[in-house]
XYZ file of C-alpha atoms in Angstrom:
370
model
C 63.426 17.502 -52.206
C 60.348 18.391 -52.335
C 57.565 16.503 -51.031
C 54.801 15.569 -52.477
C 51.270 16.929 -51.058
C 49.054 14.448 -48.734
C 45.999 13.733 -49.613
C 44.993 12.248 -47.698
C 45.859 12.553 -42.711
C 45.046 10.562 -40.270
C 45.641 12.617 -36.788
C 45.415 10.913 -33.240
C 45.479 11.682 -29.618
C 45.245 15.475 -29.954
C 44.740 18.508 -27.984
C 43.192 20.882 -30.642
C 42.739 23.868 -31.079
C 42.728 26.811 -33.640
C 46.356 27.453 -33.793
C 47.811 23.865 -33.986
C 45.674 23.554 -36.813
C 45.298 26.295 -38.846
C 48.782 24.767 -41.237
C 46.441 21.996 -42.420
C 43.727 25.051 -44.590
C 46.808 24.573 -46.401
C 46.617 21.388 -47.598
C 44.914 22.009 -50.325
C 44.831 18.249 -52.033
C 43.558 16.060 -49.349
C 40.661 14.522 -50.060
C 40.543 12.347 -47.522
C 40.223 12.824 -43.168
C 40.381 10.791 -40.415
C 40.522 12.631 -36.457
C 40.882 10.593 -33.948
C 40.262 10.650 -29.808
C 40.752 13.625 -29.778
C 40.258 16.688 -27.263
C 38.686 20.410 -29.603
C 38.966 23.559 -27.295
C 37.153 25.194 -29.811
C 36.506 26.896 -32.578
C 39.940 23.596 -33.374
C 38.250 22.803 -36.360
C 36.351 25.662 -38.262
C 39.102 25.282 -40.817
C 37.734 22.220 -41.754
C 35.266 24.319 -43.971
C 38.046 25.537 -45.836
C 38.565 21.756 -47.317
C 37.934 22.359 -50.243
C 38.771 19.930 -51.978
C 37.430 16.639 -49.050
C 35.960 13.778 -50.023
C 36.181 12.173 -47.102
C 35.740 12.866 -43.462
C 35.775 11.205 -40.351
C 34.877 12.426 -37.187
C 35.855 10.347 -33.885
C 35.322 9.860 -30.465
C 36.665 13.511 -29.969
C 35.758 15.007 -27.106
C 34.340 18.903 -26.186
C 36.465 20.021 -22.232
C 33.510 22.713 -22.186
C 30.049 23.749 -24.387
C 30.034 22.272 -27.784
C 30.246 24.341 -30.459
C 28.400 24.105 -33.634
C 31.300 24.026 -35.638
C 30.513 21.801 -38.465
C 28.369 23.250 -40.273
C 30.486 24.421 -42.358
C 31.226 21.197 -44.370
C 27.439 21.894 -46.185
C 30.676 24.309 -48.257
C 32.145 21.940 -49.169
C 30.519 19.973 -51.981
C 32.539 17.736 -53.724
C 32.044 16.055 -48.916
C 30.310 12.593 -50.350
C 31.581 10.438 -46.678
C 30.659 11.904 -43.224
C 31.341 10.398 -40.486
C 30.488 10.613 -36.364
C 31.943 8.487 -34.483
C 31.501 8.260 -30.924
C 30.884 12.309 -31.436
C 27.287 13.681 -31.711
C 26.942 16.648 -34.506
C 23.963 18.732 -33.850
C 20.154 18.823 -35.056
C 21.896 22.066 -37.473
C 24.804 20.827 -38.085
C 22.983 17.503 -39.876
C 20.459 20.321 -41.237
C 23.406 22.313 -42.756
C 24.532 18.649 -45.149
C 20.998 19.216 -46.962
C 24.235 21.381 -49.314
C 25.886 18.302 -50.367
C 25.159 16.791 -53.053
C 27.096 14.381 -53.641
C 26.864 12.695 -50.039
C 26.055 9.125 -50.770
C 27.579 8.447 -46.719
C 26.139 9.232 -44.105
C 26.606 7.320 -40.229
C 26.088 8.272 -36.653
C 27.364 5.877 -34.939
C 27.096 4.670 -30.866
C 25.113 8.500 -30.252
C 22.097 8.921 -29.879
C 20.531 12.114 -29.395
C 16.305 12.484 -30.689
C 15.662 15.942 -32.052
C 18.459 14.386 -34.631
C 15.535 11.848 -36.269
C 13.532 15.263 -38.326
C 17.228 16.833 -38.994
C 18.054 13.471 -40.243
C 14.306 13.315 -42.718
C 15.152 17.540 -43.513
C 17.982 16.414 -45.294
C 16.608 13.423 -46.789
C 14.261 15.421 -48.026
C 16.900 17.953 -49.491
C 19.920 14.788 -50.743
C 18.945 12.049 -53.018
C 21.953 10.508 -53.700
C 22.630 7.977 -49.962
C 23.952 4.972 -50.673
C 25.082 3.713 -47.567
C 23.186 4.828 -44.020
C 24.452 4.051 -41.371
C 22.301 4.927 -37.272
C 22.142 2.247 -35.272
C 21.010 3.534 -32.316
C 18.291 4.867 -34.318
C 15.008 2.463 -34.932
C 14.026 2.070 -38.505
C 10.193 3.666 -38.177
C 7.212 3.865 -40.058
C 8.732 8.092 -40.283
C 12.566 6.490 -41.397
C 11.058 4.608 -44.120
C 8.986 7.582 -46.085
C 12.005 9.740 -46.455
C 14.869 6.857 -46.729
C 12.531 5.963 -50.176
C 13.356 9.704 -51.107
C 16.726 7.791 -51.586
C 16.834 5.629 -54.520
C 20.859 4.987 -54.840
C 20.501 3.636 -51.533
C 21.822 0.703 -51.062
C 22.848 -0.938 -47.688
C 21.398 0.471 -44.044
C 22.394 0.184 -41.192
C 19.363 1.162 -37.432
C 19.199 -0.818 -34.390
C 15.588 -2.542 -33.934
C 12.390 -3.086 -37.071
C 9.893 -0.424 -35.528
C 7.270 -0.027 -38.334
C 3.722 -0.853 -38.770
C 2.160 -1.383 -42.412
C 1.674 2.564 -42.168
C 4.736 2.590 -43.420
C 3.623 0.546 -46.024
C -0.040 1.823 -46.776
C 1.458 5.832 -46.931
C -1.572 6.279 -43.612
C -2.004 8.674 -41.408
C -0.352 9.034 -38.168
C -3.698 8.621 -37.249
C -4.171 5.255 -39.410
C -5.023 2.230 -37.046
C -1.418 0.112 -37.229
C -3.857 -3.221 -36.215
C -5.314 -3.125 -39.785
C -3.475 -5.013 -42.529
C -3.967 -3.314 -46.019
C -3.726 -3.996 -49.389
C 0.529 -3.445 -49.933
C 1.457 -1.073 -52.877
C 5.446 -1.951 -54.092
C 8.484 -2.236 -51.411
C 9.330 1.056 -50.726
C 13.141 -0.089 -50.249
C 13.298 -2.323 -53.706
C 17.228 -1.014 -53.911
C 18.898 -1.456 -50.477
C 20.443 -5.115 -49.919
C 22.932 -4.781 -47.374
C 20.470 -4.218 -43.760
C 22.063 -4.754 -40.557
C 19.914 -4.626 -37.379
C 21.178 -4.685 -33.481
C 18.196 -6.297 -31.945
C 15.605 -9.664 -33.858
C 12.918 -9.422 -31.494
C 10.349 -7.302 -33.922
C 11.492 -9.201 -37.234
C 10.142 -12.496 -34.832
C 6.769 -10.778 -33.968
C 6.903 -9.338 -37.738
C 6.810 -13.189 -38.973
C 4.928 -14.602 -35.829
C 1.512 -11.755 -35.979
C 1.993 -10.575 -39.527
C -1.057 -8.783 -39.235
C 0.815 -6.570 -36.899
C 4.219 -5.683 -38.343
C 5.073 -5.913 -41.813
C 7.479 -8.520 -42.922
C 11.051 -7.472 -43.825
C 10.039 -9.473 -47.538
C 6.935 -6.416 -48.503
C 9.508 -3.386 -47.014
C 12.903 -4.394 -48.484
C 12.647 -7.409 -51.760
C 15.633 -7.576 -52.744
C 18.298 -7.824 -49.623
C 20.932 -10.074 -50.779
C 22.343 -9.458 -46.742
C 21.182 -9.543 -43.222
C 23.331 -8.480 -40.094
C 22.064 -9.587 -37.089
C 25.146 -8.224 -34.879
C 25.194 -7.294 -30.605
C 26.025 -4.194 -28.885
C 28.648 -3.380 -26.135
C 26.375 -1.299 -23.563
C 30.158 -1.033 -21.346
C 31.744 0.381 -24.732
C 29.294 3.395 -23.875
C 29.371 4.002 -20.682
C 31.866 7.567 -21.040
C 29.791 8.651 -23.205
C 26.461 7.960 -22.601
C 24.474 9.516 -21.010
C 22.041 8.371 -17.816
C 19.028 8.155 -20.745
C 20.569 6.234 -23.736
C 22.166 3.597 -21.495
C 19.129 3.121 -20.622
C 17.595 3.182 -24.736
C 20.953 0.669 -24.898
C 20.064 -1.519 -22.404
C 16.765 -1.559 -23.714
C 18.051 -2.725 -26.948
C 20.422 -5.673 -24.921
C 17.351 -7.335 -23.613
C 16.284 -7.903 -26.889
C 19.018 -8.446 -28.975
C 21.354 -11.476 -31.082
C 21.963 -13.131 -27.508
C 18.033 -14.370 -26.270
C 17.758 -15.724 -30.563
C 16.565 -18.735 -30.164
C 17.172 -21.890 -32.631
C 14.001 -21.391 -33.062
C 13.578 -17.996 -34.779
C 15.525 -19.084 -37.157
C 13.292 -20.890 -38.886
C 10.540 -17.846 -38.530
C 12.795 -14.838 -39.256
C 14.436 -17.404 -42.547
C 10.464 -16.919 -43.281
C 10.310 -13.863 -42.485
C 13.001 -12.393 -45.473
C 12.578 -12.617 -49.039
C 14.379 -16.078 -51.518
C 16.556 -13.287 -52.482
C 19.322 -13.353 -48.570
C 22.318 -15.323 -50.175
C 24.786 -13.603 -46.698
C 23.390 -13.839 -43.116
C 25.615 -12.941 -40.088
C 24.622 -14.067 -36.330
C 26.399 -12.217 -33.669
C 26.031 -12.812 -30.200
C 23.939 -15.929 -30.957
C 24.365 -18.540 -27.155
C 21.079 -19.561 -27.105
C 21.965 -21.001 -31.265
C 22.082 -24.887 -31.731
C 22.384 -27.091 -34.681
C 18.598 -27.128 -35.194
C 18.464 -23.669 -35.656
C 20.893 -23.016 -38.467
C 19.375 -25.768 -40.023
C 16.967 -23.441 -40.360
C 17.680 -20.941 -42.450
C 19.803 -22.811 -45.188
C 15.924 -24.156 -44.829
C 15.006 -21.931 -45.107
C 17.022 -19.788 -47.477
C 18.025 -21.588 -50.284
C 20.425 -19.337 -52.164
C 22.210 -19.229 -48.865
C 26.198 -18.753 -49.938
C 28.260 -16.928 -46.620
C 26.486 -17.364 -42.760
C 29.433 -16.634 -40.128
C 28.321 -17.170 -36.777
C 29.574 -15.660 -33.878
C 29.996 -17.268 -30.324
C 26.967 -20.081 -31.153
C 28.188 -22.834 -28.032
C 25.354 -24.642 -29.203
C 26.908 -25.776 -32.387
C 28.128 -29.415 -32.631
C 30.273 -30.314 -36.253
C 27.047 -33.037 -36.547
C 24.881 -29.228 -36.879
C 28.479 -28.487 -39.982
C 27.771 -31.300 -42.078
C 23.667 -30.905 -41.879
C 23.990 -27.685 -42.632
C 26.008 -27.908 -45.927
C 23.664 -30.795 -47.247
C 21.329 -27.948 -46.674
C 22.499 -25.737 -48.038
C 23.916 -26.419 -50.878
C 24.756 -23.079 -53.466
C 27.438 -22.912 -49.527
C 30.594 -21.531 -50.249
C 31.223 -19.913 -46.460
C 30.614 -20.764 -42.998
C 32.956 -18.679 -40.704
C 31.860 -20.160 -37.262
C 33.979 -16.751 -34.808
C 34.410 -18.633 -31.125
C 31.716 -21.253 -31.436
C 32.728 -23.998 -29.060
C 32.555 -27.563 -28.469
C 33.457 -27.465 -32.280
C 37.224 -27.113 -33.148
C 39.285 -26.311 -36.360
C 40.813 -29.449 -36.898
C 37.120 -31.113 -36.863
C 36.040 -27.606 -39.453
C 38.708 -28.986 -41.415
C 38.431 -32.060 -41.732
C 34.478 -31.557 -42.400
C 35.603 -29.315 -45.205
C 37.757 -31.170 -47.819
C 35.116 -34.278 -47.261
C 32.798 -31.877 -48.964
C 35.831 -30.717 -51.574
C 36.516 -34.435 -52.205
C 32.817 -34.344 -52.853
C 32.796 -32.255 -55.300
C 32.108 -29.097 -53.407
C 36.252 -27.885 -54.002
C 34.381 -24.204 -53.746
C 33.779 -24.512 -50.575
C 34.979 -22.125 -47.210
C 35.717 -23.390 -43.461
C 36.681 -21.805 -41.254
C 36.538 -21.801 -37.125
C 38.630 -19.258 -35.443
C 38.628 -18.688 -31.471
C 37.734 -21.774 -31.697
C 38.907 -24.514 -28.114
C 41.193 -27.341 -28.749
C 40.682 -30.822 -29.818
């Protein structure tokens, strides 16, 4: 019997030591590697740099019993790497800078971790690499400095960040001493190729639309945006891994997350978006009701997909008004949006299908029972 050499491997719950992983470097055809919920006894993962055919690596929830070494600097030798994900494990700044050798790098994720020292490291990486298509850094803010470096990524289409923290300096190229409160003539938008934006907070989007002289609108920066995701982050999930400083930062993000979004905010946000936006997801928005849904439909004429989670003020009548107001809508998902029920959604969907909207789907998950 001949065993084929695996090209993808995931292991979870291991105690990683050098002796345990000596055989890993012999898997010369390995292309995808995912290590999850494991304890690393340095230098247990030093051998990763020998996996020359690796295209994707995910390091998730890796615990270190002592001092954290710079084990991942060696990833710079893996010239075929396209995807690098650090999830609930903090890379060191030098390890991020080392990724600048990866000219094929398409996806970089650093999630559920914040370290201010990584910001200049990310800037250095983006100065050297121009192949990024997806950047996921949800605990970091979208600042002027970050945008000036994202301009160097012409293939970037998907961006996940924490909060919109831009000023007009990001658009004008002005120095740090420029007056951020003074609007300036706008050059071409800096990130025209980004199609998907995920934010963990909505506060500065609303502020930008209400006080346009202070903060640029999303349409000013991302004119080709199609998908907007405003989603809540859960502080409790990070307590075992975050420092006190990081917890305070996360708590500050939570204070302005979607949980505070009102019907009025929806109208303001819709006005700040480019007309190309067709897919919107709002997570954990208990203050959002029928008027907010209608404002999104009226403000986004191309809306095709809308997902709401925990929008407990939404009613079946509001769903009907939404579908009428959004003639291009083909998918509506209501997740835990009681008092709307699955049976009500099914009846509404059949009503509009019979009226000439056969493409329409309305999904109601975890709904209240009638």
